[in-house]
Short mmCIF file of C-alpha atoms in Angstrom, two decimals:
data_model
loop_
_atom_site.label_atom_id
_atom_site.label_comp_id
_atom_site.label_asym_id
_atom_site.label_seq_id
_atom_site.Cartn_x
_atom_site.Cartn_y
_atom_site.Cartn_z
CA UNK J 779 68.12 39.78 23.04
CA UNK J 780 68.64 37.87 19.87
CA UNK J 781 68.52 34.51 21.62
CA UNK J 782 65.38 35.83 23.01
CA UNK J 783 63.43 36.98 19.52
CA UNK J 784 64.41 33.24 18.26
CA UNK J 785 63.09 31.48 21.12
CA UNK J 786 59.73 33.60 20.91
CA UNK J 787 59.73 32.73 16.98
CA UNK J 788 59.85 28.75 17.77
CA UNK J 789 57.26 29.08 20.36
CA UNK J 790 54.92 31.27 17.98
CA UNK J 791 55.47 28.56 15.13
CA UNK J 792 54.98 25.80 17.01
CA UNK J 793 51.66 27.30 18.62
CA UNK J 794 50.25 27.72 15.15
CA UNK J 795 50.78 24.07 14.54
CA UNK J 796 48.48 23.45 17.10
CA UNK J 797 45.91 26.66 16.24
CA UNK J 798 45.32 25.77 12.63
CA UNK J 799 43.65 23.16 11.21
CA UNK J 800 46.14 21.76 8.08
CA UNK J 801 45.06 22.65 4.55
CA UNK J 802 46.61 20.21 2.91
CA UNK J 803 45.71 16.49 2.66
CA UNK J 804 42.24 16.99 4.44
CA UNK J 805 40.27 16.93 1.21
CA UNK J 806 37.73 19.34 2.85
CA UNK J 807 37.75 22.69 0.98
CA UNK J 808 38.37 23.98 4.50
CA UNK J 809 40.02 27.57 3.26
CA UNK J 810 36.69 27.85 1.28
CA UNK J 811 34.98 27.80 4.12
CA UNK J 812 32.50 25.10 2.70
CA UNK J 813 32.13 23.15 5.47
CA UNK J 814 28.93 23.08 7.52
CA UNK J 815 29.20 22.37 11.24
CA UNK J 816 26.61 20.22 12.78
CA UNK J 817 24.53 19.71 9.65
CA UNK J 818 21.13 17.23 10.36
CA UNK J 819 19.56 15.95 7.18
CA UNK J 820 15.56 15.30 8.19
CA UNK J 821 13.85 12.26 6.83
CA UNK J 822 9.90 12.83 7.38
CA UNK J 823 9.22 8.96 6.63
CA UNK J 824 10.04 5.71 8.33
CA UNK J 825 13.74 3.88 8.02
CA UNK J 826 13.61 2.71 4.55
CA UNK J 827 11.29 4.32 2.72
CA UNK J 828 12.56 6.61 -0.44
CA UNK J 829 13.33 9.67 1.46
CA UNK J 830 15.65 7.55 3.70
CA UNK J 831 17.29 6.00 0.94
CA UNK J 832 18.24 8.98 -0.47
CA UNK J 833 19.16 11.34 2.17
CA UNK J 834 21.47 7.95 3.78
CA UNK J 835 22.65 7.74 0.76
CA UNK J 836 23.60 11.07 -0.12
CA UNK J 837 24.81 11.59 3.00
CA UNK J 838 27.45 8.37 3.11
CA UNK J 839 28.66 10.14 -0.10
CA UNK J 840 28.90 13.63 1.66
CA UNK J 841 31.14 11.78 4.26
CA UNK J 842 32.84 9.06 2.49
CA UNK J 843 34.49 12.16 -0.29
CA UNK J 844 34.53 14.89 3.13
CA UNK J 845 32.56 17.14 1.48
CA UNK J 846 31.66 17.72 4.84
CA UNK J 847 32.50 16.44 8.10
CA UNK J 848 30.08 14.14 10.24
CA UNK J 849 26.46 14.58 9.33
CA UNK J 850 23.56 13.44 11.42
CA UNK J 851 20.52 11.60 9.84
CA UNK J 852 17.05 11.59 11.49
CA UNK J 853 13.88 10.30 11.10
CA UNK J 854 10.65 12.23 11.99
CA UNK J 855 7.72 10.34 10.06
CA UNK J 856 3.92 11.49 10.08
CA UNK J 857 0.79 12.60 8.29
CA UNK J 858 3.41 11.52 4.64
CA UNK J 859 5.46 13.91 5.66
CA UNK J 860 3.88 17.03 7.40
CA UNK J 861 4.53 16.50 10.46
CA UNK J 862 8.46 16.79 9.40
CA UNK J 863 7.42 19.93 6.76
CA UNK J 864 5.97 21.57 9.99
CA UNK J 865 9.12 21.13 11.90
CA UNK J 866 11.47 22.53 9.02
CA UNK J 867 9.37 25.84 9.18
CA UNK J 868 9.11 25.63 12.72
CA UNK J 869 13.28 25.94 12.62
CA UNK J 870 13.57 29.12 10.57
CA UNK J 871 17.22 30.53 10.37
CA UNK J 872 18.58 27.29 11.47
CA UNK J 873 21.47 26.73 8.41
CA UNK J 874 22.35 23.50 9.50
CA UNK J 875 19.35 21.34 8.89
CA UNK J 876 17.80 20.29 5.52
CA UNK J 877 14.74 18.07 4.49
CA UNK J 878 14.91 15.01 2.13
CA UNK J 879 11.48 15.40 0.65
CA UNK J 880 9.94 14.81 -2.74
CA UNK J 881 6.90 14.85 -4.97
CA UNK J 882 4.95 12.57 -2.12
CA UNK J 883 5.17 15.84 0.07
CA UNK J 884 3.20 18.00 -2.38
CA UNK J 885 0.20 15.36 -2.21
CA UNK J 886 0.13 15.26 1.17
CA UNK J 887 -0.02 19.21 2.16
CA UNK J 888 -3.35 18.86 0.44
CA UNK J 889 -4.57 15.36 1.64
CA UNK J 890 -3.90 16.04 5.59
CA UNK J 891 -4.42 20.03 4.97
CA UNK J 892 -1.22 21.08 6.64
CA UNK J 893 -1.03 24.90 7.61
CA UNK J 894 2.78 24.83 6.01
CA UNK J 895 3.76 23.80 2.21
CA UNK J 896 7.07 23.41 0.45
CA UNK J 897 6.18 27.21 -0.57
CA UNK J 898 7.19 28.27 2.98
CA UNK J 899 10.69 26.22 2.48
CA UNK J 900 13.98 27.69 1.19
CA UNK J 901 14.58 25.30 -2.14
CA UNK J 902 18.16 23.77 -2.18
CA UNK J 903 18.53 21.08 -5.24
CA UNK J 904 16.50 18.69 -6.71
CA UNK J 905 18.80 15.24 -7.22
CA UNK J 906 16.88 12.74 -8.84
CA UNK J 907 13.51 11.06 -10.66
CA UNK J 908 12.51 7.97 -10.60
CA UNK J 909 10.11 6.07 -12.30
CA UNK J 910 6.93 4.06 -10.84
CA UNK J 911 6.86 0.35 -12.04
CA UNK J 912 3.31 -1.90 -12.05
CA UNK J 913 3.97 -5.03 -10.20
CA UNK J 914 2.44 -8.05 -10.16
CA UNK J 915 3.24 -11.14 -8.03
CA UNK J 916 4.89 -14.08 -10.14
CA UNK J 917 1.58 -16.01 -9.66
CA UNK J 918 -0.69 -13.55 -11.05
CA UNK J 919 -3.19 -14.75 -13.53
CA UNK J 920 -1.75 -11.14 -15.27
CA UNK J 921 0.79 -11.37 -17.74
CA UNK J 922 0.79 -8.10 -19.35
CA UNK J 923 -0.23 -4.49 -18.85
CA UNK J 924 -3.42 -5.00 -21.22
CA UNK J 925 -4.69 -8.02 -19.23
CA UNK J 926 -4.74 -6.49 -16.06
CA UNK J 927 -6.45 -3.11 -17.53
CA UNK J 928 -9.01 -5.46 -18.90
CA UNK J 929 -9.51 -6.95 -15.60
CA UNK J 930 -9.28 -3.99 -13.53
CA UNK J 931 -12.43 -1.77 -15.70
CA UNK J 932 -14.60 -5.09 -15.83
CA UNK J 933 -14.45 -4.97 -11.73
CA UNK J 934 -12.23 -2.55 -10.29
CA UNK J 935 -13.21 -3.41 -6.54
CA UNK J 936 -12.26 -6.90 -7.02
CA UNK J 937 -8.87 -5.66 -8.47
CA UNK J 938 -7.36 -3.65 -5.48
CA UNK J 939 -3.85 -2.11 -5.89
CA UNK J 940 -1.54 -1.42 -3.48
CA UNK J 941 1.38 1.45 -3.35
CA UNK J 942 3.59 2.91 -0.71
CA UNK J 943 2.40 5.92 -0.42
CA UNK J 944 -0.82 7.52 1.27
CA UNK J 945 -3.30 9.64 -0.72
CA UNK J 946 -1.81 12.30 -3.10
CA UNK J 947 1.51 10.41 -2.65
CA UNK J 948 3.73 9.30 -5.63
CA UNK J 949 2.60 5.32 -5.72
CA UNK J 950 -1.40 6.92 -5.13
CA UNK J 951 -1.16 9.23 -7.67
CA UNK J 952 0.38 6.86 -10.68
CA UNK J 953 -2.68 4.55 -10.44
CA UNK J 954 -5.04 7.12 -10.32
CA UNK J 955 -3.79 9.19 -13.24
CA UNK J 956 -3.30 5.42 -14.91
CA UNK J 957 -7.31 4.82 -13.99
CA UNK J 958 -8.43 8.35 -15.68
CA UNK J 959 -6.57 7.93 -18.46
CA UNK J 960 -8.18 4.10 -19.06
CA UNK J 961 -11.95 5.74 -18.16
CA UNK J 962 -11.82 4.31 -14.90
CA UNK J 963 -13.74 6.82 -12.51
CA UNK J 964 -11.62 7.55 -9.36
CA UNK J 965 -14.17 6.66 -7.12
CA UNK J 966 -14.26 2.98 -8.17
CA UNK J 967 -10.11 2.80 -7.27
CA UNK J 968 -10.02 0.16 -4.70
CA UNK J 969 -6.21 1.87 -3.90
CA UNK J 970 -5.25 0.14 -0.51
CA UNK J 971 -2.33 2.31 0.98
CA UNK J 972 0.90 1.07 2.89
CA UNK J 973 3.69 2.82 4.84
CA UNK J 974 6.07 2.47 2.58
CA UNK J 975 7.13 0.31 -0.34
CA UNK J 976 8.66 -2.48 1.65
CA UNK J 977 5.34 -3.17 3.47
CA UNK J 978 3.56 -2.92 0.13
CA UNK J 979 5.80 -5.22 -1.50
CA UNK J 980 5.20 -7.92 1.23
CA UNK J 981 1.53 -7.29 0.11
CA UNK J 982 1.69 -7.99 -3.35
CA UNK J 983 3.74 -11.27 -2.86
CA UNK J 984 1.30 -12.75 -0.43
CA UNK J 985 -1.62 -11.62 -2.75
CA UNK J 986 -3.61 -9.14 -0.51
CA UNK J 987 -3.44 -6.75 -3.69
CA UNK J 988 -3.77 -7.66 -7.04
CA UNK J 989 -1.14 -5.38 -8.13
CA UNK J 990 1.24 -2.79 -6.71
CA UNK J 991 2.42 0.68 -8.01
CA UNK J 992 6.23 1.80 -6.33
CA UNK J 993 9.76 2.94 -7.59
CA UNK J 994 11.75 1.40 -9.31
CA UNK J 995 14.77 1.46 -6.61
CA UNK J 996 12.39 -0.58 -3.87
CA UNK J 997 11.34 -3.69 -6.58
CA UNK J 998 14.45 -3.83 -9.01
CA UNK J 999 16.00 -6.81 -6.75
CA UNK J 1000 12.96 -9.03 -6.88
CA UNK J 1001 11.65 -8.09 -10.06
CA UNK J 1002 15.50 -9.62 -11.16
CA UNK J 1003 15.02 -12.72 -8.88
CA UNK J 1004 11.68 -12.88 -10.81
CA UNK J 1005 9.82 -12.73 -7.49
CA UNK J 1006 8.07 -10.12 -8.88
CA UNK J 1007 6.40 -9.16 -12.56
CA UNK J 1008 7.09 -5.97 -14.09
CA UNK J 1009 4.15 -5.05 -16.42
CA UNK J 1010 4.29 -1.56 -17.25
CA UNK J 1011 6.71 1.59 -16.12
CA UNK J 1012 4.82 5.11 -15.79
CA UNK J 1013 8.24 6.84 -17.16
CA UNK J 1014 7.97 8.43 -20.73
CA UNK J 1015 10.87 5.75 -22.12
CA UNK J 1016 11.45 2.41 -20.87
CA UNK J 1017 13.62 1.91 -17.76
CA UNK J 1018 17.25 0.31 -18.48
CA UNK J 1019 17.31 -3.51 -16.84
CA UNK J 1020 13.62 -3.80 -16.17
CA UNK J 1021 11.91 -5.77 -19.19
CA UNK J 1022 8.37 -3.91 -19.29
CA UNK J 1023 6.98 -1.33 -21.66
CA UNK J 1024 5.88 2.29 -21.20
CA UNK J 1025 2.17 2.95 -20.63
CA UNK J 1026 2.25 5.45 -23.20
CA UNK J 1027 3.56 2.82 -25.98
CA UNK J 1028 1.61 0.50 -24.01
CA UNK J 1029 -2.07 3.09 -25.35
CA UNK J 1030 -2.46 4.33 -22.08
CA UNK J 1031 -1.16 8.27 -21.87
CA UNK J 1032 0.41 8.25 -18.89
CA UNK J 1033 3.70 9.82 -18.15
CA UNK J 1034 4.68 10.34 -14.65
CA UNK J 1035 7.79 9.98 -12.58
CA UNK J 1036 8.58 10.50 -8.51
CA UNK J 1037 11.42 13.58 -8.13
CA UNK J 1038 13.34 14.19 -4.83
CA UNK J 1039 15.51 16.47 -3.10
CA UNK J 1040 16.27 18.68 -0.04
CA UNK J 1041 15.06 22.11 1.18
CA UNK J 1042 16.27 24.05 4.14
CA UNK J 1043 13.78 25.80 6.58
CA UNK J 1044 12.60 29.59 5.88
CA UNK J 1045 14.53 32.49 7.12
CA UNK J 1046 18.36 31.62 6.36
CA UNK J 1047 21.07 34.37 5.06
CA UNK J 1048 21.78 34.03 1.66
CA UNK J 1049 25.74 33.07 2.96
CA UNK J 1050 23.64 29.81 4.49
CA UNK J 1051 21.61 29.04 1.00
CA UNK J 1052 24.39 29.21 -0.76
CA UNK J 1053 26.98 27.10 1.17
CA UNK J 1054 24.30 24.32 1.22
CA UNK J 1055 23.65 24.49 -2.67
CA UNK J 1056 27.71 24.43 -3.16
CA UNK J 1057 27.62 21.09 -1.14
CA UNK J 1058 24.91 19.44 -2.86
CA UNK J 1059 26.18 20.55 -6.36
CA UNK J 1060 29.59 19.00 -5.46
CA UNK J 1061 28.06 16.10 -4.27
CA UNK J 1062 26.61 15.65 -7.71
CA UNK J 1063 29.32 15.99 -9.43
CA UNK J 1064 31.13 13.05 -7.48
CA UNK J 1065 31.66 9.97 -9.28
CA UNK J 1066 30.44 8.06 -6.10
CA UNK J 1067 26.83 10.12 -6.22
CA UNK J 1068 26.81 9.04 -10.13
CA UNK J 1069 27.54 5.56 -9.09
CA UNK J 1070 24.62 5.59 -6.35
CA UNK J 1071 22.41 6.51 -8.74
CA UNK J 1072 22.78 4.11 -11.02
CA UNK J 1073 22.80 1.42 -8.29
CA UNK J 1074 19.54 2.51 -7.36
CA UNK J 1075 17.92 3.23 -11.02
CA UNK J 1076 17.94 6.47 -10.10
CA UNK J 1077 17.88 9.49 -13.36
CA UNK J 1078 19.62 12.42 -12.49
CA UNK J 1079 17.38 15.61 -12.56
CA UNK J 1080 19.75 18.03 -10.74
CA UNK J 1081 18.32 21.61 -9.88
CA UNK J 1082 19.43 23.83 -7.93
CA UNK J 1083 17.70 27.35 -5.96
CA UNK J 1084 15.73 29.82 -7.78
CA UNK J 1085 15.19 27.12 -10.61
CA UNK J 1086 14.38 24.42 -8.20
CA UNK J 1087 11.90 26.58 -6.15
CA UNK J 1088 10.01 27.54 -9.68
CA UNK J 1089 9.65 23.61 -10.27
CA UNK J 1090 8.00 23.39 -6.61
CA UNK J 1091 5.87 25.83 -7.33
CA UNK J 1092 5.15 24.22 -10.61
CA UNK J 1093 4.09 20.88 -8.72
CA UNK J 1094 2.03 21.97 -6.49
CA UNK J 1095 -0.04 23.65 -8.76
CA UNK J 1096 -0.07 20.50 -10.57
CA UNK J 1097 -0.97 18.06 -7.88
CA UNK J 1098 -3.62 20.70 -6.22
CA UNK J 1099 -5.10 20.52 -10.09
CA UNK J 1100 -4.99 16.76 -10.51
CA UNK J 1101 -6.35 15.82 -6.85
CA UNK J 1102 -8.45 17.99 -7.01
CA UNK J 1103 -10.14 16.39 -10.46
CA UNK J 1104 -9.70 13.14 -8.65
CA UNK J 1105 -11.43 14.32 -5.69
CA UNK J 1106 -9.01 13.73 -2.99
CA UNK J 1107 -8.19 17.28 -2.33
#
């Protein structure tokens, strides 16, 4: 009988070896229960615009640390990012999928008069801000921020300007705000839009713009290979590596700057909101998320639930008011 009770014992220990998943060494919080099983991160824009960007790289930094295990990516672009918005609500109670939106999203529930708004979203963290920078190609006749204002009131439909963004986006909305507070009347804006900044960029080079509005993260490389001409950022203090004043110390009150972050569709348990606001707080506080963000000229602006939902409402009250004065809402 003994032998038998000490043979049962080995079997029972070894069968746990094979049951449970090791603790130690994984580096995954397992025991927490933090991790999220099959989690999709949507991107409602094309491959390599600033949603992608960030949720890619968010999500390398998710994996690379195993915050969480493997964590799918996709792209579903339209209407600047509706038609994604619509799907998120669409997939109420679904825990495992999150948006990478941002300020362009607001704009564009008004523009393309979507039935669904971040309002009907379940707020998860804001991550970061970024400023908008005013290009100009290295052979524009514009050398400074004053020259091209000058230019742009004497004949603003001769002076078109490009950004990657479609109305009541980011890149739409910096001119715009920059033309009201100069006395240019919104409906003299020549604003030409593009899908996305790398198309716009293209633009400005080859001169089918006269200037270009965009972040900071999708011109720093040729703005250093002096490709391109930094003449103003629409931040409130002057961005670190780019050589360009402020508007505002530039006499033109302006102070704007592009946000993202990541909501979850309507309708999850409050176990679900909070597991996915743990992982995106611990992602911030990862010295590879810190070091992505500076890469990328990114400023940390971390929010999280309840406070990050108040800011969304916040915005869109803001961009309903200020499109609505501009007459593109």
């Amino acid at each position: 009988m003994r032998k038998l009770k000490v043979a049962l014992a080995v079997l029972g220990a070894a069968l746990l070896v094979f049951l449970v998943p090791p603790l130690a060494g994984s580096g995954r919080d397992d025991a927490a229960g933090t991790q999220i099983r099959g989690l999709r991160v949507m991107v409602p824009n094309t491959p390599g615009g600033g949603y992608d960007i960030t949720a890619r790289t968010a999500v390398k930094a998710v994996e690379d640390t195993e915050l969480n295990g493997p964590t799918e990516v996709f792209n579903l672009p339209g209407a600047g990012g509706t038609v994604g918005l619509g799907r998120l609500v669409n997939e109420s109670g679904n825990g495992a999928l999150v948006m990478s939106m941002g300020l362009g999203v607001v704009g564009s529930v008004y523009t393309n008069h979507s039935p669904v708004s971040l309002q009907d979203t379940t707020a998860i963290a804001k991550l970061t801000e970024e400023a908008d920078v005013i290009v100009v190609a290295k052979g524009s006749p514009y050398r400074t921020i004053h020259e091209l204002i000058q230019a742009w009131k004497a004949n603003p439909g001769a002076v078109p300007v490009g950004g990657g963004s479609s109305p009541g986006g980011p890149d739409h909305l910096a001119p715009m705000l920059t033309a009201r507070a100069i006395g240019l009347p919104a409906k003299d804006v020549n604003y030409v839009p593009f899908d996305g900044g790398g198309e716009l960029m293209a633009s400005v080079l080859g001169s089918k713009v006269a200037f270009g509005v965009s972040g900071i993260g999708e011109t720093r490389d040729q703005i250093a290979a002096g490709e391109l001409r930094a003449l103003a950022v629409t931040s409130p203090e002057r961005v670190p590596g780019i050589d360009a004043p402020t508007l505002q110390e530039s006499g033109v009150d302006v102070s704007f700057t592009n946000w993202r972050g990541i909501v979850a569709p309507p309708g999850i348990s409050e176990a679900e909101r909070e597991k996915l606001i743990g992982l995106f707080t611990r992602l911030h506080d990862t010295e590879q998320w810190r070091e992505a963000m500076r890469l990328n000229g990114w400023t940390d602006a971390f929010q999280t639930g309840d406070e990050f939902g108040a800011f969304l409402k916040s915005e869109n009250d803001r961009v309903a008011s200020v499109l609505k004065e501009l007459g593109a809402a």
